[in-house]
PDB file of C-alpha atoms in Angstrom:
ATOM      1  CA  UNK S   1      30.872  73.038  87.263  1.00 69.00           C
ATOM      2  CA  UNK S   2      31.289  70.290  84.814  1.00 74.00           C
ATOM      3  CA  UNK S   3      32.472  72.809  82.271  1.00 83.00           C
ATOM      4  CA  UNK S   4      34.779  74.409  83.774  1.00 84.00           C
ATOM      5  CA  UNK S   5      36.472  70.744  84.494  1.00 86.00           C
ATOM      6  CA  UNK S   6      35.961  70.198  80.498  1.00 88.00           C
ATOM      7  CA  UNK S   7      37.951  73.342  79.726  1.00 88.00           C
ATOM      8  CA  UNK S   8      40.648  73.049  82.349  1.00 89.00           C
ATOM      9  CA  UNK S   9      41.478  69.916  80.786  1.00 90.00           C
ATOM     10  CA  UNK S  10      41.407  71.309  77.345  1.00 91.00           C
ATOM     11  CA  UNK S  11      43.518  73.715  78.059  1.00 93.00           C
ATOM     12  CA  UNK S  12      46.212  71.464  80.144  1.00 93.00           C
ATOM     13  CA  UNK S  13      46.145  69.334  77.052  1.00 94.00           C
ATOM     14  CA  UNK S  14      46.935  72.448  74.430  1.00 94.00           C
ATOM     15  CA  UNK S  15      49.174  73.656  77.196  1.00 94.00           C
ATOM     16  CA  UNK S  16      51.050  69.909  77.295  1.00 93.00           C
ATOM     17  CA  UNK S  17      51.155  69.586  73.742  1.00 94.00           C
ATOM     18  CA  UNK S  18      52.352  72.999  72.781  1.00 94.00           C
ATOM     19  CA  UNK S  19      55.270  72.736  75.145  1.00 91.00           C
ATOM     20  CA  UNK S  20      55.837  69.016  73.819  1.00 90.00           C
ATOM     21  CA  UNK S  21      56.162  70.073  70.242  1.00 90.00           C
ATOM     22  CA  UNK S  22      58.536  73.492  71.520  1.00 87.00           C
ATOM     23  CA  UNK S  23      60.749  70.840  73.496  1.00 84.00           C
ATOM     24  CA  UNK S  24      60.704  68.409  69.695  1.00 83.00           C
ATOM     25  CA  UNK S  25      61.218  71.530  67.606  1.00 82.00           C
ATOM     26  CA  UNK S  26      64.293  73.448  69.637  1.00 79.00           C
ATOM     27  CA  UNK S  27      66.334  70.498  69.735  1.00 71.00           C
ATOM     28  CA  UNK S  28      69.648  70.562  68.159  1.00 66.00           C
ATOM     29  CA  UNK S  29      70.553  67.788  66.010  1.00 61.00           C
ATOM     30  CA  UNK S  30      73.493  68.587  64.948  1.00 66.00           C
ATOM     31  CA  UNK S  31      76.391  68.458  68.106  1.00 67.00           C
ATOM     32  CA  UNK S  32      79.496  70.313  67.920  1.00 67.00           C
ATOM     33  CA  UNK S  33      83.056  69.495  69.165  1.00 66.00           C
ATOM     34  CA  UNK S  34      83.534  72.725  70.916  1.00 62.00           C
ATOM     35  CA  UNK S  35      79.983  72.632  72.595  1.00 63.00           C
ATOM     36  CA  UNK S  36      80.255  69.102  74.068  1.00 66.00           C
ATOM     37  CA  UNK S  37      83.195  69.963  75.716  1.00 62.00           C
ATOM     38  CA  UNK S  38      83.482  70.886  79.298  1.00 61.00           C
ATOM     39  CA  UNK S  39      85.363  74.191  78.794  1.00 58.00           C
ATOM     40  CA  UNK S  40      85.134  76.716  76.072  1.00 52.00           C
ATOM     41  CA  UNK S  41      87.751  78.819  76.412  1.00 58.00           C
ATOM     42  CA  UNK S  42      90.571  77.128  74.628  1.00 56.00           C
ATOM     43  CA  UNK S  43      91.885  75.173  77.145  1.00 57.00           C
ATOM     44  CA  UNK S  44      92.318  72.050  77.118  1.00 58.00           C
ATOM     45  CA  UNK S  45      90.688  69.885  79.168  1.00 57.00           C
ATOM     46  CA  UNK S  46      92.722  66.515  78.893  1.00 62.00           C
ATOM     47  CA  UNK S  47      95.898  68.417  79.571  1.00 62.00           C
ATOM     48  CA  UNK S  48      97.678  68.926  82.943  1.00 62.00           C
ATOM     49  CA  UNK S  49      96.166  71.601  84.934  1.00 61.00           C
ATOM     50  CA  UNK S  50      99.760  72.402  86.861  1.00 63.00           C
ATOM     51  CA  UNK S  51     100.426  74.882  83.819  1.00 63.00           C
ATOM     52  CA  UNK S  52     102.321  78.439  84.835  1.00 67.00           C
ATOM     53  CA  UNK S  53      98.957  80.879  85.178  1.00 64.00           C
ATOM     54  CA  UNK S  54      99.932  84.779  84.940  1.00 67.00           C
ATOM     55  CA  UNK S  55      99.749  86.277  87.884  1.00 70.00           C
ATOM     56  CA  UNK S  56      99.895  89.596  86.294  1.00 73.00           C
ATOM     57  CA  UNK S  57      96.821  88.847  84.521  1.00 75.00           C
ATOM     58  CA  UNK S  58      95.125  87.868  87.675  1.00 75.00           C
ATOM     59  CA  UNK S  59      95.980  91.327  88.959  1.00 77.00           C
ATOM     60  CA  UNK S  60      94.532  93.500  85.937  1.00 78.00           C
ATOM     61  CA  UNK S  61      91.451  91.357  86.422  1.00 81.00           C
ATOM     62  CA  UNK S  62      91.101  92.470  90.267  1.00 81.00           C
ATOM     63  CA  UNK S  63      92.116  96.206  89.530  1.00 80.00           C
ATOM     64  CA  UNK S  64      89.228  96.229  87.005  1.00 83.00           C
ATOM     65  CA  UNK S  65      86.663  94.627  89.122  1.00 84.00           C
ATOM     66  CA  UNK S  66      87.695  96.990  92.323  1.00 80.00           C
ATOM     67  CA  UNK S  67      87.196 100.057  89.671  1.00 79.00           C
ATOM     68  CA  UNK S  68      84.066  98.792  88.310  1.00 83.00           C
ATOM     69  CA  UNK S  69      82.575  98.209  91.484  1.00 83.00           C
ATOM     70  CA  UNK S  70      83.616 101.859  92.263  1.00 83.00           C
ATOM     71  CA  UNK S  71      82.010 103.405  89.627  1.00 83.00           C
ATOM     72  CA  UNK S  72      79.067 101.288  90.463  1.00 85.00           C
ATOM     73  CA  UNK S  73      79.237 103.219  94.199  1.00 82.00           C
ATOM     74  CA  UNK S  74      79.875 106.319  92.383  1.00 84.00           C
ATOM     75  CA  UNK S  75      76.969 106.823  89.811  1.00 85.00           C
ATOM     76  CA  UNK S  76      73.999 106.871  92.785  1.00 86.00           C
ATOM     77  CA  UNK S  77      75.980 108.850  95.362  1.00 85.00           C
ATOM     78  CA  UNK S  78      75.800 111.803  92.277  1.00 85.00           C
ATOM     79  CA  UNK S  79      71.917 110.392  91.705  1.00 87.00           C
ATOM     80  CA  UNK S  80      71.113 111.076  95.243  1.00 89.00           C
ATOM     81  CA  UNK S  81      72.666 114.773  95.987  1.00 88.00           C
ATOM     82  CA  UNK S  82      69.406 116.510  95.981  1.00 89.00           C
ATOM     83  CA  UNK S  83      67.655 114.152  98.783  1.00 91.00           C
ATOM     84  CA  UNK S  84      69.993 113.876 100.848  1.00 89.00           C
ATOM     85  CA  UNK S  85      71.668 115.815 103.840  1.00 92.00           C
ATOM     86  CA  UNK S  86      74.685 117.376 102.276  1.00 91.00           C
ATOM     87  CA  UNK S  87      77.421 117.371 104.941  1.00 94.00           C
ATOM     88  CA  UNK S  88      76.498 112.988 105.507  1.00 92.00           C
ATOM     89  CA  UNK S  89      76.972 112.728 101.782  1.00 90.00           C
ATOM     90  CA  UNK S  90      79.711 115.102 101.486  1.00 92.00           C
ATOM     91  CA  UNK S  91      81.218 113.076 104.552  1.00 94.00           C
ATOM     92  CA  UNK S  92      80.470 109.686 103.115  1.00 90.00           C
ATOM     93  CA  UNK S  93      81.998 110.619  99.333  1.00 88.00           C
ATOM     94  CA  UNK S  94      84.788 112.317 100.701  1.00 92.00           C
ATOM     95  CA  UNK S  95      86.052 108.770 103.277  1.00 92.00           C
ATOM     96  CA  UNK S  96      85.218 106.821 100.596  1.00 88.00           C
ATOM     97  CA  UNK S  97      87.444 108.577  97.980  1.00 88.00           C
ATOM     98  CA  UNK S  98      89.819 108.894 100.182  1.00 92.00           C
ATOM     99  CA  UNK S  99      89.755 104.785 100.630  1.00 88.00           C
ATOM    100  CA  UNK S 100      90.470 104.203  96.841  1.00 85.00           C
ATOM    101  CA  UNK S 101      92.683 106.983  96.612  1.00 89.00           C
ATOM    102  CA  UNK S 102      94.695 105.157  99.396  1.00 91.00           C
ATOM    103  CA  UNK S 103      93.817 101.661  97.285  1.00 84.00           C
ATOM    104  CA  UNK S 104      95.320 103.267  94.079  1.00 83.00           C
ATOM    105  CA  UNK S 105      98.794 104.348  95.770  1.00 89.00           C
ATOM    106  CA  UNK S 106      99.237 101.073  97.415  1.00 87.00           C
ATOM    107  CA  UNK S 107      98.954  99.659  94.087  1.00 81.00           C
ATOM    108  CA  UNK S 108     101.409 102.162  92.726  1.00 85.00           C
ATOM    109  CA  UNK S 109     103.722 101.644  95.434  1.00 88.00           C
ATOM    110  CA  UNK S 110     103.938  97.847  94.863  1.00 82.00           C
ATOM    111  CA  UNK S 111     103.980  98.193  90.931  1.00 79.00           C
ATOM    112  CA  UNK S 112     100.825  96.826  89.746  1.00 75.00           C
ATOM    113  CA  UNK S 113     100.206  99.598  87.764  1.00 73.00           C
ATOM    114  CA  UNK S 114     103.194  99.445  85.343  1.00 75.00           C
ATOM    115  CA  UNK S 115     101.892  97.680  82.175  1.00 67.00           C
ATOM    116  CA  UNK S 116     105.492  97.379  80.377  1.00 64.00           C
ATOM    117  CA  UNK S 117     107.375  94.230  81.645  1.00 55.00           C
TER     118      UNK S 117
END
């Protein structure tokens, strides 16, 4: 009993003192402009945050994520054609297709998809 009390404390103490000298070793020394600073995307932090933001670019970002997230929904429904019923999953790809095809006109209706301005 007494040993195993001996070598639990052994090892806490190689355990402390190996993540001591990790924590003393890792540490940067040398601090950079860029990294201190709050945001490190080129803007500028100090300066007014009322500046014009493109609202077209907000758009391309959200057409993106809605097709990325569609080819996310898209890869397993293919995956999963051999276990499953076929007229639920012919069902469920055909509604859901027909949601983004309905998704993509109404984009193309209101001109979100024309790149040249």
């Amino acid at each position: 009993m007494f040993s195993v009390i001996i070598m639990s404390s052994i090892l806490m103490l190689i355990t402390s003192m190996v993540s001591i000298l990790a924590s003393i070793l890792s540490k940067k020394t040398i601090t950079d402009r860029e990294k201190c600073s709050p945001f490190e995307c080129g803007f500028d932090p100090k300066s007014s945050s009322r500046l014009p933001f493109s609202l077209r670019f907000f758009l391309i970002t959200i057409i993106f994520l809605i097709f990325d997230v569609e080819i996310a929904l898209i890869l397993p429904m293919i995956l999963i054609i051999p276990v499953s019923n076929i007229f639920t999953w012919t069902l469920t790809s055909i509604i859901f297709i027909i949601i983004l095809i309905i998704g993509l006109y109404h984009e193309w209706n209101q001109g979100m998809l024309n790149w040249s301005n």
